[in-house]
Amino acid sequence: MATKRLARQLGLIRRKSIASANGNLGRSKSKQLFDYLIVIDFESTCWNDGKRHHSQEIIEFPAVLLNTLTGQSESEFHAYVQPQEHPILSEFCMELTGIKQAQVDEGVPLKICLSQFCKWIHKIQQQKNIIFTAGVSEPSTSEVNLCAFVTWSDWDLGVCLEYECKRKQLLKPVFLNSWIDLRATYKLFYRRKPKGLSGALQEVGIEFSGREHSGLDDSRNTALLAWKMIRDGCLMKITRSLNKVSSVLPFYSVVSNFINSDLASGDKLLKKMAIISLCFVFTQVWLSLACLQGKNYNDCMLNTASQTVTTEKY
């Protein structure tokens, strides 16, 4: 052992690298909150004709399952989706994404695609004991493996899927309401603004593999970037959630603790009743404001999404 140690000091023996050039090997430096990440990168109908288009539709639905301990991609989901509102792809869209008209013609409607995706999710949940949760602040100590979704920006789950499901009155899986925006996480962790996914990869020494704006290739490369960031010490956390109800829970927690405290006098019983009444009024007001705010926000987003999506996504 002493001979080997001396040889290493003299430079005669080099330690084996635990990471390959593309960052797939080795193990993460720190314990992550999530044992698995599912990377999603949709491709959608798009145009370059200067007109306002209010209804972009998903035409490619990919997902890559990343193990945050080993950096391995352990499973993939992929489907071409048949657009219903604008069934004919623009020349610009086909050139940008590489998706052919025949591929979406042979694809499935979004409703069926979501069903197929849920079956894939159920399968990997059974195989790898995965659960989804947004409100996690410490690594899991149980036998279950925590999992979160990852996207490059909020566009995929916060705009594209969200409003297409609303327009078509489709039931969106609730586990898609929370995700990690890797672009925002990258900016905070490295303290620099990334120049797109390809630029971000180059900045950390990874060459983009495959075809840019192919949903599956983008998802695979986003997974590579996420793994590189994990190896550099980045702790992946949920950055966006559409579950509005959670914001009122702290208020109820405080009120509940006060109501359930040991109050003996008759006067304090009246206070209990008053607090319960206030909770009821607060709930009604909050729900009304949430509905109004949601409606205005949705209307605004539907009118502006088509203008901002190109710069946000591409």
PDB file of C-alpha atoms in Angstrom:
ATOM      1  CA  MET A   1       0.000   0.000   0.000  1.00  0.00           C
ATOM      2  CA  ALA A   2       2.864   2.367   0.830  1.00  0.00           C
ATOM      3  CA  THR A   3       4.464   1.635  -2.551  1.00  0.00           C
ATOM      4  CA  LYS A   4       1.228   2.490  -4.406  1.00  0.00           C
ATOM      5  CA  ARG A   5       0.814   5.696  -2.393  1.00  0.00           C
ATOM      6  CA  LEU A   6       4.371   6.772  -3.237  1.00  0.00           C
ATOM      7  CA  ALA A   7       3.835   5.907  -6.917  1.00  0.00           C
ATOM      8  CA  ARG A   8       0.692   8.078  -7.002  1.00  0.00           C
ATOM      9  CA  GLN A   9       2.580  10.967  -5.419  1.00  0.00           C
ATOM     10  CA  LEU A  10       5.268  10.662  -8.081  1.00  0.00           C
ATOM     11  CA  GLY A  11       2.633  10.618 -10.809  1.00  0.00           C
ATOM     12  CA  LEU A  12       3.432   7.081 -11.922  1.00  0.00           C
ATOM     13  CA  ILE A  13      -0.117   5.846 -11.183  1.00  0.00           C
ATOM     14  CA  ARG A  14      -3.249   7.847 -11.947  1.00  0.00           C
ATOM     15  CA  ARG A  15      -6.539   7.462 -10.185  1.00  0.00           C
ATOM     16  CA  LYS A  16      -9.356   6.135 -12.352  1.00  0.00           C
ATOM     17  CA  SER A  17     -11.914   8.763 -13.342  1.00  0.00           C
ATOM     18  CA  ILE A  18     -15.443   7.986 -12.138  1.00  0.00           C
ATOM     19  CA  ALA A  19     -17.097  10.155 -14.791  1.00  0.00           C
ATOM     20  CA  SER A  20     -17.086   9.705 -18.530  1.00  0.00           C
ATOM     21  CA  ALA A  21     -16.848  12.579 -20.990  1.00  0.00           C
ATOM     22  CA  ASN A  22     -20.619  12.877 -21.299  1.00  0.00           C
ATOM     23  CA  GLY A  23     -21.121  12.775 -17.522  1.00  0.00           C
ATOM     24  CA  ASN A  24     -23.144   9.541 -17.392  1.00  0.00           C
ATOM     25  CA  LEU A  25     -20.975   7.584 -14.984  1.00  0.00           C
ATOM     26  CA  GLY A  26     -20.046   8.054 -11.357  1.00  0.00           C
ATOM     27  CA  ARG A  27     -22.289   9.025  -8.443  1.00  0.00           C
ATOM     28  CA  SER A  28     -23.731  12.282  -7.221  1.00  0.00           C
ATOM     29  CA  LYS A  29     -21.797  14.282  -4.645  1.00  0.00           C
ATOM     30  CA  SER A  30     -24.726  14.976  -2.342  1.00  0.00           C
ATOM     31  CA  LYS A  31     -27.948  13.235  -1.388  1.00  0.00           C
ATOM     32  CA  GLN A  32     -30.763  14.496  -3.570  1.00  0.00           C
ATOM     33  CA  LEU A  33     -34.326  15.160  -2.455  1.00  0.00           C
ATOM     34  CA  PHE A  34     -35.539  13.085  -5.389  1.00  0.00           C
ATOM     35  CA  ASP A  35     -34.283   9.606  -6.232  1.00  0.00           C
ATOM     36  CA  TYR A  36     -35.579   9.891  -9.794  1.00  0.00           C
ATOM     37  CA  LEU A  37     -36.271  12.682 -12.243  1.00  0.00           C
ATOM     38  CA  ILE A  38     -38.532  12.423 -15.287  1.00  0.00           C
ATOM     39  CA  VAL A  39     -37.425  14.828 -17.997  1.00  0.00           C
ATOM     40  CA  ILE A  40     -40.093  16.069 -20.420  1.00  0.00           C
ATOM     41  CA  ASP A  41     -39.653  18.218 -23.532  1.00  0.00           C
ATOM     42  CA  PHE A  42     -42.716  18.614 -25.750  1.00  0.00           C
ATOM     43  CA  GLU A  43     -42.713  19.647 -29.383  1.00  0.00           C
ATOM     44  CA  SER A  44     -45.808  21.479 -30.573  1.00  0.00           C
ATOM     45  CA  THR A  45     -47.421  22.928 -33.659  1.00  0.00           C
ATOM     46  CA  CYS A  46     -45.774  26.227 -34.558  1.00  0.00           C
ATOM     47  CA  TRP A  47     -45.762  28.818 -37.306  1.00  0.00           C
ATOM     48  CA  ASN A  48     -43.556  31.580 -38.636  1.00  0.00           C
ATOM     49  CA  ASP A  49     -46.103  33.556 -40.610  1.00  0.00           C
ATOM     50  CA  GLY A  50     -46.371  36.612 -38.377  1.00  0.00           C
ATOM     51  CA  LYS A  51     -49.944  35.754 -37.340  1.00  0.00           C
ATOM     52  CA  ARG A  52     -51.231  35.157 -33.832  1.00  0.00           C
ATOM     53  CA  HIS A  53     -51.965  31.519 -33.121  1.00  0.00           C
ATOM     54  CA  HIS A  54     -53.798  30.870 -29.860  1.00  0.00           C
ATOM     55  CA  SER A  55     -53.819  27.084 -29.862  1.00  0.00           C
ATOM     56  CA  GLN A  56     -50.511  25.301 -30.035  1.00  0.00           C
ATOM     57  CA  GLU A  57     -50.890  21.537 -29.753  1.00  0.00           C
ATOM     58  CA  ILE A  58     -48.416  18.908 -28.598  1.00  0.00           C
ATOM     59  CA  ILE A  59     -47.170  16.757 -31.470  1.00  0.00           C
ATOM     60  CA  GLU A  60     -44.348  14.900 -29.690  1.00  0.00           C
ATOM     61  CA  PHE A  61     -44.568  13.648 -26.113  1.00  0.00           C
ATOM     62  CA  PRO A  62     -41.249  12.267 -24.767  1.00  0.00           C
ATOM     63  CA  ALA A  63     -40.092  11.437 -21.248  1.00  0.00           C
ATOM     64  CA  VAL A  64     -36.786  10.155 -19.858  1.00  0.00           C
ATOM     65  CA  LEU A  65     -36.409   8.577 -16.405  1.00  0.00           C
ATOM     66  CA  LEU A  66     -33.118   9.607 -14.754  1.00  0.00           C
ATOM     67  CA  ASN A  67     -31.643   7.937 -11.684  1.00  0.00           C
ATOM     68  CA  THR A  68     -30.144  10.764  -9.587  1.00  0.00           C
ATOM     69  CA  LEU A  69     -27.756   8.429  -7.781  1.00  0.00           C
ATOM     70  CA  THR A  70     -26.140   6.780 -10.805  1.00  0.00           C
ATOM     71  CA  GLY A  71     -26.943   9.183 -13.660  1.00  0.00           C
ATOM     72  CA  GLN A  72     -28.386   6.362 -15.724  1.00  0.00           C
ATOM     73  CA  SER A  73     -31.421   6.751 -17.986  1.00  0.00           C
ATOM     74  CA  GLU A  74     -33.478   3.751 -16.890  1.00  0.00           C
ATOM     75  CA  SER A  75     -36.611   4.087 -19.011  1.00  0.00           C
ATOM     76  CA  GLU A  76     -38.144   6.202 -21.786  1.00  0.00           C
ATOM     77  CA  PHE A  77     -41.604   7.060 -23.058  1.00  0.00           C
ATOM     78  CA  HIS A  78     -42.220   8.427 -26.529  1.00  0.00           C
ATOM     79  CA  ALA A  79     -45.284   9.098 -28.663  1.00  0.00           C
ATOM     80  CA  TYR A  80     -46.241  11.254 -31.627  1.00  0.00           C
ATOM     81  CA  VAL A  81     -49.489  13.110 -31.025  1.00  0.00           C
ATOM     82  CA  GLN A  82     -52.130  13.855 -33.631  1.00  0.00           C
ATOM     83  CA  PRO A  83     -53.151  17.546 -33.555  1.00  0.00           C
ATOM     84  CA  GLN A  84     -56.910  18.103 -33.741  1.00  0.00           C
ATOM     85  CA  GLU A  85     -57.258  21.884 -34.053  1.00  0.00           C
ATOM     86  CA  HIS A  86     -54.572  22.333 -36.716  1.00  0.00           C
ATOM     87  CA  PRO A  87     -54.016  18.858 -38.183  1.00  0.00           C
ATOM     88  CA  ILE A  88     -51.732  20.056 -41.008  1.00  0.00           C
ATOM     89  CA  LEU A  89     -48.208  20.938 -39.859  1.00  0.00           C
ATOM     90  CA  SER A  90     -46.609  24.103 -41.208  1.00  0.00           C
ATOM     91  CA  GLU A  91     -43.442  23.849 -43.263  1.00  0.00           C
ATOM     92  CA  PHE A  92     -41.693  25.829 -40.545  1.00  0.00           C
ATOM     93  CA  CYS A  93     -42.784  23.314 -37.900  1.00  0.00           C
ATOM     94  CA  MET A  94     -41.619  20.300 -39.877  1.00  0.00           C
ATOM     95  CA  GLU A  95     -38.278  21.923 -40.658  1.00  0.00           C
ATOM     96  CA  LEU A  96     -37.716  22.996 -37.043  1.00  0.00           C
ATOM     97  CA  THR A  97     -38.702  19.766 -35.307  1.00  0.00           C
ATOM     98  CA  GLY A  98     -37.931  17.216 -38.016  1.00  0.00           C
ATOM     99  CA  ILE A  99     -41.404  15.741 -37.471  1.00  0.00           C
ATOM    100  CA  LYS A 100     -43.149  14.669 -40.669  1.00  0.00           C
ATOM    101  CA  GLN A 101     -46.843  15.008 -41.450  1.00  0.00           C
ATOM    102  CA  ALA A 102     -47.160  11.225 -41.751  1.00  0.00           C
ATOM    103  CA  GLN A 103     -45.797  10.772 -38.214  1.00  0.00           C
ATOM    104  CA  VAL A 104     -48.507  12.895 -36.600  1.00  0.00           C
ATOM    105  CA  ASP A 105     -51.180  11.456 -38.905  1.00  0.00           C
ATOM    106  CA  GLU A 106     -50.261   8.031 -37.543  1.00  0.00           C
ATOM    107  CA  GLY A 107     -50.039   9.370 -33.997  1.00  0.00           C
ATOM    108  CA  VAL A 108     -52.705   9.325 -31.293  1.00  0.00           C
ATOM    109  CA  PRO A 109     -54.888  12.153 -29.938  1.00  0.00           C
ATOM    110  CA  LEU A 110     -53.604  13.820 -26.775  1.00  0.00           C
ATOM    111  CA  LYS A 111     -56.284  12.131 -24.646  1.00  0.00           C
ATOM    112  CA  ILE A 112     -55.015   8.681 -25.652  1.00  0.00           C
ATOM    113  CA  CYS A 113     -51.400   9.780 -25.336  1.00  0.00           C
ATOM    114  CA  LEU A 114     -51.986  10.910 -21.744  1.00  0.00           C
ATOM    115  CA  SER A 115     -53.566   7.535 -21.018  1.00  0.00           C
ATOM    116  CA  GLN A 116     -50.534   5.733 -22.472  1.00  0.00           C
ATOM    117  CA  PHE A 117     -48.211   7.994 -20.502  1.00  0.00           C
ATOM    118  CA  CYS A 118     -50.073   7.234 -17.267  1.00  0.00           C
ATOM    119  CA  LYS A 119     -49.714   3.507 -17.957  1.00  0.00           C
ATOM    120  CA  TRP A 120     -45.961   3.989 -18.390  1.00  0.00           C
ATOM    121  CA  ILE A 121     -45.852   5.981 -15.136  1.00  0.00           C
ATOM    122  CA  HIS A 122     -47.791   3.244 -13.334  1.00  0.00           C
ATOM    123  CA  LYS A 123     -45.379   0.627 -14.689  1.00  0.00           C
ATOM    124  CA  ILE A 124     -42.235   2.394 -13.470  1.00  0.00           C
ATOM    125  CA  GLN A 125     -43.930   3.157 -10.149  1.00  0.00           C
ATOM    126  CA  GLN A 126     -44.430  -0.561  -9.606  1.00  0.00           C
ATOM    127  CA  GLN A 127     -40.971  -1.503 -10.848  1.00  0.00           C
ATOM    128  CA  LYS A 128     -39.029   1.127  -8.906  1.00  0.00           C
ATOM    129  CA  ASN A 129     -41.369   1.920  -6.000  1.00  0.00           C
ATOM    130  CA  ILE A 130     -41.742   5.544  -7.092  1.00  0.00           C
ATOM    131  CA  ILE A 131     -44.066   8.176  -5.642  1.00  0.00           C
ATOM    132  CA  PHE A 132     -44.576  11.828  -6.612  1.00  0.00           C
ATOM    133  CA  THR A 133     -44.595  14.641  -4.070  1.00  0.00           C
ATOM    134  CA  ALA A 134     -44.000  18.391  -4.342  1.00  0.00           C
ATOM    135  CA  GLY A 135     -43.670  19.358  -0.678  1.00  0.00           C
ATOM    136  CA  VAL A 136     -40.380  17.638   0.140  1.00  0.00           C
ATOM    137  CA  SER A 137     -37.525  19.425   1.918  1.00  0.00           C
ATOM    138  CA  GLU A 138     -35.378  16.488   3.052  1.00  0.00           C
ATOM    139  CA  PRO A 139     -34.201  13.286   1.367  1.00  0.00           C
ATOM    140  CA  SER A 140     -36.500  10.323   1.856  1.00  0.00           C
ATOM    141  CA  THR A 141     -35.513   7.826   4.544  1.00  0.00           C
ATOM    142  CA  SER A 142     -38.244   5.323   3.681  1.00  0.00           C
ATOM    143  CA  GLU A 143     -38.157   2.496   1.182  1.00  0.00           C
ATOM    144  CA  VAL A 144     -40.074   4.490  -1.442  1.00  0.00           C
ATOM    145  CA  ASN A 145     -38.254   6.495  -4.109  1.00  0.00           C
ATOM    146  CA  LEU A 146     -39.323  10.109  -4.563  1.00  0.00           C
ATOM    147  CA  CYS A 147     -39.659  11.405  -8.110  1.00  0.00           C
ATOM    148  CA  ALA A 148     -40.158  14.820  -9.747  1.00  0.00           C
ATOM    149  CA  PHE A 149     -40.594  16.123 -13.276  1.00  0.00           C
ATOM    150  CA  VAL A 150     -38.012  18.294 -14.998  1.00  0.00           C
ATOM    151  CA  THR A 151     -38.478  20.647 -17.949  1.00  0.00           C
ATOM    152  CA  TRP A 152     -36.347  23.247 -19.683  1.00  0.00           C
ATOM    153  CA  SER A 153     -38.429  26.343 -18.706  1.00  0.00           C
ATOM    154  CA  ASP A 154     -42.037  26.413 -17.507  1.00  0.00           C
ATOM    155  CA  TRP A 155     -43.466  26.323 -21.025  1.00  0.00           C
ATOM    156  CA  ASP A 156     -44.016  22.562 -21.387  1.00  0.00           C
ATOM    157  CA  LEU A 157     -46.161  21.947 -18.300  1.00  0.00           C
ATOM    158  CA  GLY A 158     -47.109  25.494 -17.329  1.00  0.00           C
ATOM    159  CA  VAL A 159     -48.344  26.693 -20.727  1.00  0.00           C
ATOM    160  CA  CYS A 160     -48.479  24.101 -23.496  1.00  0.00           C
ATOM    161  CA  LEU A 161     -50.047  21.088 -21.772  1.00  0.00           C
ATOM    162  CA  GLU A 162     -51.995  23.175 -19.261  1.00  0.00           C
ATOM    163  CA  TYR A 163     -53.964  25.191 -21.813  1.00  0.00           C
ATOM    164  CA  GLU A 164     -54.373  22.450 -24.372  1.00  0.00           C
ATOM    165  CA  CYS A 165     -56.024  20.288 -21.717  1.00  0.00           C
ATOM    166  CA  LYS A 166     -58.272  23.181 -20.722  1.00  0.00           C
ATOM    167  CA  ARG A 167     -59.288  23.918 -24.313  1.00  0.00           C
ATOM    168  CA  LYS A 168     -60.043  20.267 -25.028  1.00  0.00           C
ATOM    169  CA  GLN A 169     -61.536  19.618 -21.577  1.00  0.00           C
ATOM    170  CA  LEU A 170     -59.083  16.825 -20.878  1.00  0.00           C
ATOM    171  CA  LEU A 171     -58.280  15.581 -17.398  1.00  0.00           C
ATOM    172  CA  LYS A 172     -54.602  16.306 -16.818  1.00  0.00           C
ATOM    173  CA  PRO A 173     -52.766  13.982 -14.390  1.00  0.00           C
ATOM    174  CA  VAL A 174     -52.333  15.819 -11.086  1.00  0.00           C
ATOM    175  CA  PHE A 175     -48.703  14.724 -10.753  1.00  0.00           C
ATOM    176  CA  LEU A 176     -47.911  17.002 -13.722  1.00  0.00           C
ATOM    177  CA  ASN A 177     -48.839  20.090 -11.667  1.00  0.00           C
ATOM    178  CA  SER A 178     -45.376  20.437 -10.112  1.00  0.00           C
ATOM    179  CA  TRP A 179     -41.957  20.410 -11.733  1.00  0.00           C
ATOM    180  CA  ILE A 180     -38.358  21.607 -11.707  1.00  0.00           C
ATOM    181  CA  ASP A 181     -37.514  24.327 -14.218  1.00  0.00           C
ATOM    182  CA  LEU A 182     -33.951  23.326 -15.078  1.00  0.00           C
ATOM    183  CA  ARG A 183     -33.272  26.578 -16.935  1.00  0.00           C
ATOM    184  CA  ALA A 184     -34.085  28.646 -13.827  1.00  0.00           C
ATOM    185  CA  THR A 185     -32.167  26.187 -11.625  1.00  0.00           C
ATOM    186  CA  TYR A 186     -29.155  26.388 -13.948  1.00  0.00           C
ATOM    187  CA  LYS A 187     -29.183  30.190 -13.797  1.00  0.00           C
ATOM    188  CA  LEU A 188     -29.279  30.231  -9.997  1.00  0.00           C
ATOM    189  CA  PHE A 189     -26.704  27.489  -9.507  1.00  0.00           C
ATOM    190  CA  TYR A 190     -24.071  28.634 -11.999  1.00  0.00           C
ATOM    191  CA  ARG A 191     -24.961  32.343 -11.677  1.00  0.00           C
ATOM    192  CA  ARG A 192     -25.172  32.868 -15.406  1.00  0.00           C
ATOM    193  CA  LYS A 193     -27.967  32.977 -17.940  1.00  0.00           C
ATOM    194  CA  PRO A 194     -27.910  29.978 -20.289  1.00  0.00           C
ATOM    195  CA  LYS A 195     -28.053  30.539 -24.033  1.00  0.00           C
ATOM    196  CA  GLY A 196     -30.594  27.838 -24.713  1.00  0.00           C
ATOM    197  CA  LEU A 197     -30.252  24.157 -23.883  1.00  0.00           C
ATOM    198  CA  SER A 198     -27.430  23.596 -26.365  1.00  0.00           C
ATOM    199  CA  GLY A 199     -25.549  26.630 -25.023  1.00  0.00           C
ATOM    200  CA  ALA A 200     -25.982  25.458 -21.431  1.00  0.00           C
ATOM    201  CA  LEU A 201     -24.559  22.051 -22.337  1.00  0.00           C
ATOM    202  CA  GLN A 202     -21.565  23.622 -24.055  1.00  0.00           C
ATOM    203  CA  GLU A 203     -20.885  25.820 -21.031  1.00  0.00           C
ATOM    204  CA  VAL A 204     -20.485  22.732 -18.824  1.00  0.00           C
ATOM    205  CA  GLY A 205     -18.429  20.810 -21.373  1.00  0.00           C
ATOM    206  CA  ILE A 206     -21.103  18.577 -22.905  1.00  0.00           C
ATOM    207  CA  GLU A 207     -21.777  18.368 -26.624  1.00  0.00           C
ATOM    208  CA  PHE A 208     -25.423  18.174 -27.687  1.00  0.00           C
ATOM    209  CA  SER A 209     -26.168  14.670 -28.919  1.00  0.00           C
ATOM    210  CA  GLY A 210     -28.749  14.121 -31.649  1.00  0.00           C
ATOM    211  CA  ARG A 211     -31.047  16.629 -33.337  1.00  0.00           C
ATOM    212  CA  GLU A 212     -31.995  19.897 -31.664  1.00  0.00           C
ATOM    213  CA  HIS A 213     -35.777  20.408 -31.310  1.00  0.00           C
ATOM    214  CA  SER A 214     -36.388  16.692 -31.474  1.00  0.00           C
ATOM    215  CA  GLY A 215     -38.414  16.175 -28.301  1.00  0.00           C
ATOM    216  CA  LEU A 216     -36.760  12.887 -27.388  1.00  0.00           C
ATOM    217  CA  ASP A 217     -33.228  14.135 -28.112  1.00  0.00           C
ATOM    218  CA  ASP A 218     -33.919  17.345 -26.168  1.00  0.00           C
ATOM    219  CA  SER A 219     -35.178  15.272 -23.230  1.00  0.00           C
ATOM    220  CA  ARG A 220     -32.099  13.035 -23.277  1.00  0.00           C
ATOM    221  CA  ASN A 221     -29.769  16.022 -23.400  1.00  0.00           C
ATOM    222  CA  THR A 222     -31.683  17.806 -20.626  1.00  0.00           C
ATOM    223  CA  ALA A 223     -31.211  14.662 -18.533  1.00  0.00           C
ATOM    224  CA  LEU A 224     -27.468  14.799 -19.256  1.00  0.00           C
ATOM    225  CA  LEU A 225     -27.381  18.415 -18.114  1.00  0.00           C
ATOM    226  CA  ALA A 226     -29.362  17.636 -14.968  1.00  0.00           C
ATOM    227  CA  TRP A 227     -26.919  14.851 -14.100  1.00  0.00           C
ATOM    228  CA  LYS A 228     -23.942  17.131 -14.682  1.00  0.00           C
ATOM    229  CA  MET A 229     -25.485  19.748 -12.373  1.00  0.00           C
ATOM    230  CA  ILE A 230     -26.145  17.099  -9.718  1.00  0.00           C
ATOM    231  CA  ARG A 231     -22.527  15.953  -9.926  1.00  0.00           C
ATOM    232  CA  ASP A 232     -21.435  19.576  -9.522  1.00  0.00           C
ATOM    233  CA  GLY A 233     -23.391  19.748  -6.262  1.00  0.00           C
ATOM    234  CA  CYS A 234     -26.737  21.220  -7.357  1.00  0.00           C
ATOM    235  CA  LEU A 235     -29.709  20.184  -5.212  1.00  0.00           C
ATOM    236  CA  MET A 236     -32.775  19.709  -7.413  1.00  0.00           C
ATOM    237  CA  LYS A 237     -35.902  21.309  -5.939  1.00  0.00           C
ATOM    238  CA  ILE A 238     -39.429  21.957  -7.196  1.00  0.00           C
ATOM    239  CA  THR A 239     -39.527  25.441  -8.708  1.00  0.00           C
ATOM    240  CA  ARG A 240     -43.143  25.682  -9.886  1.00  0.00           C
ATOM    241  CA  SER A 241     -46.459  24.260  -8.733  1.00  0.00           C
ATOM    242  CA  LEU A 242     -49.982  24.830 -10.049  1.00  0.00           C
ATOM    243  CA  ASN A 243     -51.573  23.558  -6.832  1.00  0.00           C
ATOM    244  CA  LYS A 244     -53.018  26.872  -5.606  1.00  0.00           C
ATOM    245  CA  VAL A 245     -54.837  25.379  -2.622  1.00  0.00           C
ATOM    246  CA  SER A 246     -51.545  24.728  -0.845  1.00  0.00           C
ATOM    247  CA  SER A 247     -51.052  28.465  -0.260  1.00  0.00           C
ATOM    248  CA  VAL A 248     -53.969  28.589   2.192  1.00  0.00           C
ATOM    249  CA  LEU A 249     -52.868  25.601   4.284  1.00  0.00           C
ATOM    250  CA  PRO A 250     -50.467  27.531   6.588  1.00  0.00           C
ATOM    251  CA  PHE A 251     -53.351  29.828   7.574  1.00  0.00           C
ATOM    252  CA  TYR A 252     -55.588  26.882   8.460  1.00  0.00           C
ATOM    253  CA  SER A 253     -52.749  25.260  10.382  1.00  0.00           C
ATOM    254  CA  VAL A 254     -52.323  28.289  12.648  1.00  0.00           C
ATOM    255  CA  VAL A 255     -56.073  28.687  13.196  1.00  0.00           C
ATOM    256  CA  SER A 256     -56.499  24.977  13.863  1.00  0.00           C
ATOM    257  CA  ASN A 257     -53.750  24.951  16.471  1.00  0.00           C
ATOM    258  CA  PHE A 258     -55.344  27.912  18.221  1.00  0.00           C
ATOM    259  CA  ILE A 259     -58.829  26.412  18.164  1.00  0.00           C
ATOM    260  CA  ASN A 260     -57.619  23.061  19.478  1.00  0.00           C
ATOM    261  CA  SER A 261     -55.653  24.612  22.327  1.00  0.00           C
ATOM    262  CA  ASP A 262     -56.811  24.201  25.918  1.00  0.00           C
ATOM    263  CA  LEU A 263     -59.401  26.964  26.380  1.00  0.00           C
ATOM    264  CA  ALA A 264     -61.449  26.604  29.545  1.00  0.00           C
ATOM    265  CA  SER A 265     -63.518  29.746  29.985  1.00  0.00           C
ATOM    266  CA  GLY A 266     -66.926  30.311  28.409  1.00  0.00           C
ATOM    267  CA  ASP A 267     -65.786  33.588  26.854  1.00  0.00           C
ATOM    268  CA  LYS A 268     -63.149  31.776  24.841  1.00  0.00           C
ATOM    269  CA  LEU A 269     -65.798  29.458  23.427  1.00  0.00           C
ATOM    270  CA  LEU A 270     -67.261  32.513  21.708  1.00  0.00           C
ATOM    271  CA  LYS A 271     -63.822  33.236  20.286  1.00  0.00           C
ATOM    272  CA  LYS A 272     -63.745  29.732  18.871  1.00  0.00           C
ATOM    273  CA  MET A 273     -67.048  30.285  17.128  1.00  0.00           C
ATOM    274  CA  ALA A 274     -65.849  33.621  15.787  1.00  0.00           C
ATOM    275  CA  ILE A 275     -62.680  32.081  14.396  1.00  0.00           C
ATOM    276  CA  ILE A 276     -64.645  29.290  12.709  1.00  0.00           C
ATOM    277  CA  SER A 277     -66.893  31.898  11.095  1.00  0.00           C
ATOM    278  CA  LEU A 278     -63.892  33.872   9.921  1.00  0.00           C
ATOM    279  CA  CYS A 279     -62.382  30.728   8.416  1.00  0.00           C
ATOM    280  CA  PHE A 280     -65.549  30.118   6.462  1.00  0.00           C
ATOM    281  CA  VAL A 281     -65.685  33.705   5.189  1.00  0.00           C
ATOM    282  CA  PHE A 282     -61.990  33.664   4.356  1.00  0.00           C
ATOM    283  CA  THR A 283     -62.438  30.447   2.351  1.00  0.00           C
ATOM    284  CA  GLN A 284     -65.307  31.869   0.315  1.00  0.00           C
ATOM    285  CA  VAL A 285     -63.424  35.092  -0.447  1.00  0.00           C
ATOM    286  CA  TRP A 286     -60.223  33.256  -1.297  1.00  0.00           C
ATOM    287  CA  LEU A 287     -61.990  30.870  -3.663  1.00  0.00           C
ATOM    288  CA  SER A 288     -63.793  33.729  -5.389  1.00  0.00           C
ATOM    289  CA  LEU A 289     -60.594  35.691  -5.878  1.00  0.00           C
ATOM    290  CA  ALA A 290     -58.752  32.589  -7.055  1.00  0.00           C
ATOM    291  CA  CYS A 291     -61.429  31.889  -9.653  1.00  0.00           C
ATOM    292  CA  LEU A 292     -61.431  35.458 -10.908  1.00  0.00           C
ATOM    293  CA  GLN A 293     -57.671  35.624 -10.954  1.00  0.00           C
ATOM    294  CA  GLY A 294     -57.440  32.263 -12.692  1.00  0.00           C
ATOM    295  CA  LYS A 295     -59.926  33.314 -15.353  1.00  0.00           C
ATOM    296  CA  ASN A 296     -58.138  36.586 -16.103  1.00  0.00           C
ATOM    297  CA  TYR A 297     -54.758  34.885 -16.074  1.00  0.00           C
ATOM    298  CA  ASN A 298     -55.943  32.139 -18.417  1.00  0.00           C
ATOM    299  CA  ASP A 299     -57.489  34.611 -20.839  1.00  0.00           C
ATOM    300  CA  CYS A 300     -54.270  36.623 -20.848  1.00  0.00           C
ATOM    301  CA  MET A 301     -52.097  33.540 -21.334  1.00  0.00           C
ATOM    302  CA  LEU A 302     -54.253  32.214 -24.166  1.00  0.00           C
ATOM    303  CA  ASN A 303     -53.864  35.524 -25.966  1.00  0.00           C
ATOM    304  CA  THR A 304     -50.133  35.841 -25.432  1.00  0.00           C
ATOM    305  CA  ALA A 305     -48.820  32.269 -25.292  1.00  0.00           C
ATOM    306  CA  SER A 306     -48.427  31.994 -29.053  1.00  0.00           C
ATOM    307  CA  GLN A 307     -46.383  35.207 -29.099  1.00  0.00           C
ATOM    308  CA  THR A 308     -44.047  34.238 -26.275  1.00  0.00           C
ATOM    309  CA  VAL A 309     -43.693  30.497 -26.807  1.00  0.00           C
ATOM    310  CA  THR A 310     -41.291  30.747 -29.725  1.00  0.00           C
ATOM    311  CA  THR A 311     -38.794  32.816 -27.773  1.00  0.00           C
ATOM    312  CA  GLU A 312     -39.322  30.837 -24.562  1.00  0.00           C
ATOM    313  CA  LYS A 313     -39.102  27.387 -26.119  1.00  0.00           C
ATOM    314  CA  TYR A 314     -36.799  27.873 -29.071  1.00  0.00           C
TER     315      TYR A 314
END
